Coordinates of C-alpha atoms and ligand atoms in Angstrom, one line a residue:
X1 CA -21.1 -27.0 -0.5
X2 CA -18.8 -23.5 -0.7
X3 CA -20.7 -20.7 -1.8
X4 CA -19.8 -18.0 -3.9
X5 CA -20.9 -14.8 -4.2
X6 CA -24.5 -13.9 -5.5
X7 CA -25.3 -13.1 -9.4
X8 CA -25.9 -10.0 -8.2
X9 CA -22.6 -9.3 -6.9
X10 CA -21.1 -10.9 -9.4
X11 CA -22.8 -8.6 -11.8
X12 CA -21.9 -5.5 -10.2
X13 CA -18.5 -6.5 -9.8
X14 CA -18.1 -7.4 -13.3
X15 CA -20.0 -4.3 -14.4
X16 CA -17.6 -2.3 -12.3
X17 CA -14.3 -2.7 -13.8
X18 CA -12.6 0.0 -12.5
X19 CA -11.1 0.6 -8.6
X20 CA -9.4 2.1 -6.2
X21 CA -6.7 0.0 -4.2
X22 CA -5.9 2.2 -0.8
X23 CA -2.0 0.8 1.3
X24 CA -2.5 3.3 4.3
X25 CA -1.1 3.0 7.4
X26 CA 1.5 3.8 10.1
X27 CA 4.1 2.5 7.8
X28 CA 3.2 5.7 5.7
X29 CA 4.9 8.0 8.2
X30 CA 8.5 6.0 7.0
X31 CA 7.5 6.6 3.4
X32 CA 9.6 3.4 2.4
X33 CA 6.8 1.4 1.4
X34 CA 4.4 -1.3 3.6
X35 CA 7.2 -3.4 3.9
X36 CA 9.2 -1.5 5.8
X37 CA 9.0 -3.4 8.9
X38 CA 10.6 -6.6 7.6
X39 CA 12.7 -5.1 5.1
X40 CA 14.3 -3.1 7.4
X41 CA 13.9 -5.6 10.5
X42 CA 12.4 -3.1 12.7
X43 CA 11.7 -5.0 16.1
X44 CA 7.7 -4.7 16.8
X45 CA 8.8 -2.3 19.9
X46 CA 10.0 -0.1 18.0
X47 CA 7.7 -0.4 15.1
X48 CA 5.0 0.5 17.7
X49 CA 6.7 4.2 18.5
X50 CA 4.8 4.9 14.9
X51 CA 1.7 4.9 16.5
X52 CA 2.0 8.2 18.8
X53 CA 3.2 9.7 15.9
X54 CA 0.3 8.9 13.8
X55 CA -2.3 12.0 13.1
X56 CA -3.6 12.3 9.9
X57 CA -5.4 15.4 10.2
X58 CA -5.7 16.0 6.7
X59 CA -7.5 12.8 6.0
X60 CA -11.0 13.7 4.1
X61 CA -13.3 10.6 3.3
X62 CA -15.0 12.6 1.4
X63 CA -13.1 14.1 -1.0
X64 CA -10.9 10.5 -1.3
X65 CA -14.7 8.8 -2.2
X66 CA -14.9 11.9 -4.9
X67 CA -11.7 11.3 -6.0
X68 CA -12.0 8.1 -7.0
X69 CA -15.7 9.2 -8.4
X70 CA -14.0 11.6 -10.6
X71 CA -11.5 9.0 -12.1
X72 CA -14.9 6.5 -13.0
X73 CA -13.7 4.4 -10.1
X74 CA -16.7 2.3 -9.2
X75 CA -15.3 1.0 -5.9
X76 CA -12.4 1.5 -3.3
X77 CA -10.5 -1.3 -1.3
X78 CA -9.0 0.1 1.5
X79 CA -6.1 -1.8 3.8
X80 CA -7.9 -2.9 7.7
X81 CA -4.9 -4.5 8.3
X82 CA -1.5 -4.8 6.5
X83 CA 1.2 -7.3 7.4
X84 CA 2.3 -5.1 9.6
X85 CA -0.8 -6.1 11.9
X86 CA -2.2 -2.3 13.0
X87 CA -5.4 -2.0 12.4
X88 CA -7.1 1.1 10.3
X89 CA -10.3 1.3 12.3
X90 CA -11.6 0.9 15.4
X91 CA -11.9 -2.9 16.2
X92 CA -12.8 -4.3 19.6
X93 CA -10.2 -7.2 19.0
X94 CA -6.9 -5.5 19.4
X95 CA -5.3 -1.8 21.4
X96 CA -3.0 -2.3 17.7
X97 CA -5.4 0.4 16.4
X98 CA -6.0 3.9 15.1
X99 CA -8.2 4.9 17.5
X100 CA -5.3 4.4 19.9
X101 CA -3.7 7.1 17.9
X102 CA -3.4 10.6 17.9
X103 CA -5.7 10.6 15.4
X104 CA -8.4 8.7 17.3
X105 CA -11.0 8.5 14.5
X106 CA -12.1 5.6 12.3
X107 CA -10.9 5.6 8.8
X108 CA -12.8 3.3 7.7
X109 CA -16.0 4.0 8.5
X110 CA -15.7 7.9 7.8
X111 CA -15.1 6.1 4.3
X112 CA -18.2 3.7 4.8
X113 CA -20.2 6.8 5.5
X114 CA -18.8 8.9 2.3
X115 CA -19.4 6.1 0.2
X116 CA -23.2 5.8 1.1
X117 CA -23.6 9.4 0.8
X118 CA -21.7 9.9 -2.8
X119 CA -23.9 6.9 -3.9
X120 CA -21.3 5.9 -7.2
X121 CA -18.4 4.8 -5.4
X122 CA -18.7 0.9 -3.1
X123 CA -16.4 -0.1 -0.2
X124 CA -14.4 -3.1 0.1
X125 CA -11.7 -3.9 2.4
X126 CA -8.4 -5.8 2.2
X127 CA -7.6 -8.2 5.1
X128 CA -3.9 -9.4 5.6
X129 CA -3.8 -13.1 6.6
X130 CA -0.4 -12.4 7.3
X131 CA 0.5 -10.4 10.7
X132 CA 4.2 -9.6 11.8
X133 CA 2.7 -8.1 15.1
X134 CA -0.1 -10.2 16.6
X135 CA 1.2 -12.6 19.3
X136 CA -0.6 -15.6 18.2
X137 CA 0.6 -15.5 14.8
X138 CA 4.5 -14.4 15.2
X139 CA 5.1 -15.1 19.0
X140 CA 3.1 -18.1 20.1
X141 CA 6.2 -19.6 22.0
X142 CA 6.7 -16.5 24.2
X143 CA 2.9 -15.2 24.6
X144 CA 1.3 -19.2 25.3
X145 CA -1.5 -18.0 22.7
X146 CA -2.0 -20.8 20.4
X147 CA -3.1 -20.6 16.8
X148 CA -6.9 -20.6 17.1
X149 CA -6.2 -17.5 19.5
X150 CA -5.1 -15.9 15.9
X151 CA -7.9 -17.4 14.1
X152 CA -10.5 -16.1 16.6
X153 CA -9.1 -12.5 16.4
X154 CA -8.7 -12.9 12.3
X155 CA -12.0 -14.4 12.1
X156 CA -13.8 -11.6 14.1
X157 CA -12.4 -8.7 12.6
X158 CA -13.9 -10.0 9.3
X159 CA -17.0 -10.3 11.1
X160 CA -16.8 -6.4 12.6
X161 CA -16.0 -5.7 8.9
X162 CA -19.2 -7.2 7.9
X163 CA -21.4 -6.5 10.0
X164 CA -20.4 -2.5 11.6
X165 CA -19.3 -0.5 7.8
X166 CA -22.9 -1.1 5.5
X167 CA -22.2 -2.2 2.6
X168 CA -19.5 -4.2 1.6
X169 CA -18.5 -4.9 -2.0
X170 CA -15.4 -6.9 -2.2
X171 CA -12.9 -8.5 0.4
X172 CA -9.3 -8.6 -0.4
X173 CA -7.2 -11.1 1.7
X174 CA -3.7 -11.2 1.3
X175 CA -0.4 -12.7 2.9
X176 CA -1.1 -16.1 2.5
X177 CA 1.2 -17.7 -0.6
X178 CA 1.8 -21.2 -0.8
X179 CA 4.1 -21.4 -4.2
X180 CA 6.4 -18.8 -1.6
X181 CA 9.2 -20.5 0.1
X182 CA 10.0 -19.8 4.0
X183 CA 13.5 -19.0 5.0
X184 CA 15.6 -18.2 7.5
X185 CA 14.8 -14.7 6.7
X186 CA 11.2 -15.2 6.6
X187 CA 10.2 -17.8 8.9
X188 CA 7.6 -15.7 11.3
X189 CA 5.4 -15.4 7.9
X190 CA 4.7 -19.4 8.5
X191 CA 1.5 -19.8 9.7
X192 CA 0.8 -21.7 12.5
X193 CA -1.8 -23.8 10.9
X194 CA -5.0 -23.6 8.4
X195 CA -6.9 -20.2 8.5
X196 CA -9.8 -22.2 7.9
X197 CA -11.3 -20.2 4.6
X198 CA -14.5 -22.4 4.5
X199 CA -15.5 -20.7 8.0
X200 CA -14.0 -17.6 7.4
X201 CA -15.9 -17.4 3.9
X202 CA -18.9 -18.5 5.8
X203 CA -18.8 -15.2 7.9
X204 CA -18.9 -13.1 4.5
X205 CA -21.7 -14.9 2.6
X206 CA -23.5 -14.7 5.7
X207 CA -23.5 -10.9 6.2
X208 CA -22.7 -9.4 2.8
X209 CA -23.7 -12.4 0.3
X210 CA -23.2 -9.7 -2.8
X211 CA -19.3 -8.9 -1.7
X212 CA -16.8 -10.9 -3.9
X213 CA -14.0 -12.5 -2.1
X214 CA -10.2 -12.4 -3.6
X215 CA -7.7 -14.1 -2.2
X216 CA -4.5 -13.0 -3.6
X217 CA -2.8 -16.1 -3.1
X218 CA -0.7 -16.1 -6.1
X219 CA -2.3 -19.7 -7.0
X220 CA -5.1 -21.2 -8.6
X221 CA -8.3 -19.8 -6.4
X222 CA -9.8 -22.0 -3.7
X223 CA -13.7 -23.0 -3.7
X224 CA -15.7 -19.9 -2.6
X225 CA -13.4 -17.5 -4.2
X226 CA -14.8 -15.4 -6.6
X227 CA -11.7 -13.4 -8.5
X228 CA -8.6 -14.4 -9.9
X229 CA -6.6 -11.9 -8.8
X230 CA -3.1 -10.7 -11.2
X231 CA -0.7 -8.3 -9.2
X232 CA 1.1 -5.4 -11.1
X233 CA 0.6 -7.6 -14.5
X234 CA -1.9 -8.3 -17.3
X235 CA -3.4 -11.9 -17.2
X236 CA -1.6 -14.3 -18.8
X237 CA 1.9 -12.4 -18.4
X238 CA 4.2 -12.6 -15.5
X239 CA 6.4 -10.1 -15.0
X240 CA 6.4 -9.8 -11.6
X241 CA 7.4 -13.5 -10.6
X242 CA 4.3 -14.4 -8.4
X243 CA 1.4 -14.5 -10.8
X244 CA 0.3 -18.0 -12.4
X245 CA 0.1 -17.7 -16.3
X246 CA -3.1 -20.0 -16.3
X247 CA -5.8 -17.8 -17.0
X248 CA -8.8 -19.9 -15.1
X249 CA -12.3 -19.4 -15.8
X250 CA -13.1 -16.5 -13.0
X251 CA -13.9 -12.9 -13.0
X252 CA -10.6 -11.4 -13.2
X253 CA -8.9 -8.4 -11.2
X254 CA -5.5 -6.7 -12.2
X255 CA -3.8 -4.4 -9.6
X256 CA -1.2 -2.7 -9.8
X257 CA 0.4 0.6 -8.5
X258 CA 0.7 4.0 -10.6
X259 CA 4.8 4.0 -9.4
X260 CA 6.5 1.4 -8.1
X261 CA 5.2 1.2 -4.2
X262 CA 1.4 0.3 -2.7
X263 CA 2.5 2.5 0.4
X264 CA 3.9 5.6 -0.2
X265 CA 7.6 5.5 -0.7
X266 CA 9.0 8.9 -0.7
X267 CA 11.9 8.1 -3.4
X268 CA 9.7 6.8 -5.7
X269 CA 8.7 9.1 -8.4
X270 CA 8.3 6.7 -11.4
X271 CA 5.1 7.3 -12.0
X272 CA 3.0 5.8 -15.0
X273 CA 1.4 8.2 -17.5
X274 CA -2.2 8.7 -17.3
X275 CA -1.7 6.9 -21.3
X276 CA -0.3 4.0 -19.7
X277 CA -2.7 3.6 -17.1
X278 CA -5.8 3.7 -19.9
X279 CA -4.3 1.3 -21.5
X280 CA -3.9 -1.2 -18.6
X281 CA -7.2 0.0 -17.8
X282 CA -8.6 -1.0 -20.9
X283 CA -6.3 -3.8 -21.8
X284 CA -7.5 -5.6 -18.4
X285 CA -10.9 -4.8 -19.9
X286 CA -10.8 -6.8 -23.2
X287 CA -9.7 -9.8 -20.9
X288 CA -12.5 -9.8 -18.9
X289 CA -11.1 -8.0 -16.0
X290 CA -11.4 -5.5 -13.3
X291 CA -8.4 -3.1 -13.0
X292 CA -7.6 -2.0 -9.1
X293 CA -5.5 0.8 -9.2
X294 CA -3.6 1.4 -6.3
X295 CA -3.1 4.9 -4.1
X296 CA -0.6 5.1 -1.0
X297 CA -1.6 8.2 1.0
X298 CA 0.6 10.1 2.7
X299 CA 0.7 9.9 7.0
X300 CA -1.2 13.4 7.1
X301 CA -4.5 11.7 5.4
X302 CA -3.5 13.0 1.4
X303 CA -3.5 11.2 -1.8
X304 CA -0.4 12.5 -3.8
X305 CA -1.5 15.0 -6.5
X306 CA 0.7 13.2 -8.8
X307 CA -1.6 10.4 -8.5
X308 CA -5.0 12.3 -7.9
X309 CA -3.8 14.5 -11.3
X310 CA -3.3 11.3 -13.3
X311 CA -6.6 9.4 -11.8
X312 CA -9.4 13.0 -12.7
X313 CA -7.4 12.6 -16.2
X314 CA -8.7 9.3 -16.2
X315 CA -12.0 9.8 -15.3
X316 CA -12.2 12.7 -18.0
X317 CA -11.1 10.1 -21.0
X318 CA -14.4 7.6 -18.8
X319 CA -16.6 10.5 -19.1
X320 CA -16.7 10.3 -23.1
X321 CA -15.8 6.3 -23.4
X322 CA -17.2 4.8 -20.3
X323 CA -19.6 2.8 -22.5
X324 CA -16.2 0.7 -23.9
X325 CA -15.8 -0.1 -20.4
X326 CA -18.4 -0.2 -18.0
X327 CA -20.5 -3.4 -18.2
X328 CA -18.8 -4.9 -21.0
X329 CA -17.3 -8.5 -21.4
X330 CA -14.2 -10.0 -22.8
X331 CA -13.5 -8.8 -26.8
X332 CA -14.7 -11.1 -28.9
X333 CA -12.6 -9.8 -32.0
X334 CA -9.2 -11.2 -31.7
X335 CA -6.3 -8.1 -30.5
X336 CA -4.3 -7.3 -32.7
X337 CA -0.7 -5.0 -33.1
X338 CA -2.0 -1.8 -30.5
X339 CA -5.6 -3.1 -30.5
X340 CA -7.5 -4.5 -28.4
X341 CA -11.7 -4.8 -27.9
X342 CA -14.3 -5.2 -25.7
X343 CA -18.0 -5.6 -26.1
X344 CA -21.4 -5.5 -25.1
X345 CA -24.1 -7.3 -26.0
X346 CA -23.4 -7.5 -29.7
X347 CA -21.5 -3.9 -29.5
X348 CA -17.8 -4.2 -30.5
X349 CA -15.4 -1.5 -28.9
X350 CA -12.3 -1.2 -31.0
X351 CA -9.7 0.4 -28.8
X352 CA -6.2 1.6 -30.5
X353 CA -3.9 2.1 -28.4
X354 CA -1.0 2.6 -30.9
X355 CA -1.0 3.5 -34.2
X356 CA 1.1 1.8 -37.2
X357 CA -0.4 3.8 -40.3
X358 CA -3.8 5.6 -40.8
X359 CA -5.6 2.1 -40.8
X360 CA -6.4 -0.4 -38.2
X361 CA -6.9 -4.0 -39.7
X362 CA -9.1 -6.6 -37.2
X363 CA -9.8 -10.4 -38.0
X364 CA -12.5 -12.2 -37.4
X365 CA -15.2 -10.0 -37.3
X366 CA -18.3 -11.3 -37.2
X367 CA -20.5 -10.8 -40.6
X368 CA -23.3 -8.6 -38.6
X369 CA -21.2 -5.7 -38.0
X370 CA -22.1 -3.2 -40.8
X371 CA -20.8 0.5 -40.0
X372 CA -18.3 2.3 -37.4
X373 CA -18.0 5.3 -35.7
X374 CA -16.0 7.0 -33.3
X375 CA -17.6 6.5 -29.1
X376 CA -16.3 9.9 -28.5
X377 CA -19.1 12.0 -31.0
X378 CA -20.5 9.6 -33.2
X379 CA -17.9 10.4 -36.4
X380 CA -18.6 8.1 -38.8
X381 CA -15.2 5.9 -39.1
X382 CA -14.4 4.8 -43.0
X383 CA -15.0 0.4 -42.8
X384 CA -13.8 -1.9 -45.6
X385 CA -14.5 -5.6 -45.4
X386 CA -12.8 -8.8 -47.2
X387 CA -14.4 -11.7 -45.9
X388 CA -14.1 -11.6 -42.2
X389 CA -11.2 -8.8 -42.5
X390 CA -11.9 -5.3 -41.6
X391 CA -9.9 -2.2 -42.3
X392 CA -10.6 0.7 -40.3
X393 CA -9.4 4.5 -41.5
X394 CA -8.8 6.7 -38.7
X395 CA -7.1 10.1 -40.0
X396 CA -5.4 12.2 -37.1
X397 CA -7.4 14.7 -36.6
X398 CA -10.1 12.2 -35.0
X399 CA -7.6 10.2 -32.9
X400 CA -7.6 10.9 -28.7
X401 CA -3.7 10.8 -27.5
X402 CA -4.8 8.3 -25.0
X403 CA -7.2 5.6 -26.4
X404 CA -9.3 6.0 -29.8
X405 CA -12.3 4.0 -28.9
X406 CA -14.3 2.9 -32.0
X407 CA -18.2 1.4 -32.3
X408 CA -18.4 -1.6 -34.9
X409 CA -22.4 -2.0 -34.6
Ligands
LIG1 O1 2.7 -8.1 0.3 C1 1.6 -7.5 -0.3 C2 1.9 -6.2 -0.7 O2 2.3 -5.4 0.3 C3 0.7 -5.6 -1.4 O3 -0.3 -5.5 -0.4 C4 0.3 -6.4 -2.5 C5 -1.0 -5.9 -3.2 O4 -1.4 -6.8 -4.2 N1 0.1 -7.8 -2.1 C6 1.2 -8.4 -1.4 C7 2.2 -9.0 -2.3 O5 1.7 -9.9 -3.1

């Protein structure tokens, strides 16, 4: 039988509900996003000249892990390997590595360290199935290596993960999307055969049983996967093209990046407002879901301050309205027109996110809920009831420009 992760990784996870996504690498020092390699059909000889020129000597694990403390972030996954097949830390299975670098050190488990130390904030690490470098994967033909030579090195990097960084709360695979045609274009992303999840799983739930594995396949999820994962879109929508509009019965993750890039991309300055990304925040919420917001550092180590400004602002709206967030469970009082809910264990959170008058109407709400007030200080909020309708009056002076969270008890 496949296992999945334990309860009490599942709990934790579910609990969590808010992370930070990390796309660093050499690709950074283009600033054209983590793509840039095929988009731009950079031959991997060239591609590798990025790695002499790769010293991020501002990088601070630290001060990222309090980062992502300060926005309420509960957990960071962090990139070990993109497509572009360098790895971010120091594994014994490839010279493709940082350590090989100017920069010498290990990322990742400068990060693993932080993260124990800070205590609030768990590490988890994305994995790319896909690899536009590694000779057994892209150049099998020319190199002789053969596909288990990939599935040995892929294999036993998740096992290095596991067994050399503590604590691991969550991995991330990626690059492996079966509804996603091969072309001309495209045809070294074929894989050269099955990456075997049920052995590759195996290694996780054998040295970190309470990490939850994703596998952002764009597709129903496999047995022993633990997430349904929904890229840059709410579940249920699809806006982006890739994501499956059945909603299946799985702890759910949303991620999505605050501009339009998961690597840094130097042109792109369409950032969402800190308003916007509450509102995903939350709206993943009241569907059950995690929300795993992405930051692409820049090649010297830094997380923009566009993006740190907009994640603190974040955590200071957590600070006063965690308790609508953290450990709470799919609304059970219907959305409505710029409302949405979560709750708690027979706690409703009403959050309004737009306003169309003074009052808030909500259906269905159950017969026990007798009296409302505001999470923020306790302000008694003016209820009326018809059967199961309730009208909410919430005059301006108490509303928050971001999210107006309100207790129905
Ligand atoms: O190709 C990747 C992309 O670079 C990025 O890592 C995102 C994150 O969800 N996933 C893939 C596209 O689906």
């Amino acid at each position: 039988m496949v296992s999945q992760v334990s309860q009490k990784g599942l709990n934790w996870f579910q609990d969590a509900r808010f992370g930070m996504f990390i796309h660093w690498g050499i690709y950074s020092l283009i600033g054209r996003g983590e793509w840039v390699m095929h988009w731009e059909q950079i031959p991997v000889p060239k591609y590798e000249k990025l790695v002499p020129q790769f010293n991020p000597v501002d990088f601070d694990a630290e001060a990222w892990v309090q980062l992502a403390a300060d926005a309420g972030q509960k957990y960071m996954v962090i990139t070990s390997r993109h497509h572009d097949g360098f790895s971010m830390y120091d594994t014994a299975l490839s010279d493709y590595k940082i350590t090989n670098s100017p920069f010498q050190r290990d990322p990742l488990a400068e990060l693993a360290e932080a993260c124990a130390k800070n205590g609030q904030v768990k590490l988890g690490f994305y994995a790319s199935l896909l690899d536009w470098h590694h000779p057994a994967y892209r150049f099998r033909e020319q190199s002789g290596l053969a596909w288990d030579d990939y599935l040995d090195f892929l294999h036993g990097q998740i096992r290095e993960l596991c067994t050399d960084y503590g604590e691991v709360c969550a991995f991330w695979f990626d690059g492996d999307w079966p509804r996603h045609k091969i072309t001309e274009e495209n045809a070294y992303f074929e894989a050269g055969g099955s990456f075997e999840y049920e052995k590759l799983y195996g290694i996780i739930r054998e040295f970190q049983p309470d990490a939850v594995i994703h596998n952002n396949r764009h597709d129903e999820p496999l047995p022993g996967e633990d997430v349904q994962g929904f890229e840059q879109d709410l579940p249920g929508e699809n806006t982006a093209g890739f994501n499956t509009t059945t909603v299946y019965d799985l702890p759910i993750e949303v991620c999505m990046t605050i501009n339009n890039n998961w690597g840094i991309h130097f042109e792109d300055e369409n950032h969402k407002s800190t308003r916007r990304l509450v509102h995903n925040l939350v709206k993943s919420a009241s569907l059950g879901g995690n929300y795993l917001l992405n930051v692409g550092p820049t090649a010297e180590g830094t997380i923009l301050p566009e993006h740190a400004r907009r994640l603190r602002e974040m955590g200071v709206w957590l600070k006063l309205n965690g308790q609508a967030v953290y450990g709470t469970r799919q609304g059970l009082i219907p959305p409505s027109q710029g409302v949405v809910t979560t709750h708690k264990s027979g706690t409703h959170f009403v959050h309004v996110l737009e306003y169309r008058s003074d009052c808030v109407i909500l259906r269905d709400v159950p017969e026990s809920i007798q009296s409302a007030r505001l999470l923020r200080d306790g302000s008694p909020i003016k209820m009326k009831r018809q059967d199961d309708v309730v009208t909410l009056t919430i005059p301006a002076e108490l509303r928050d420009s971001l999210n107006t969270v309100v207790v129905l008890a």
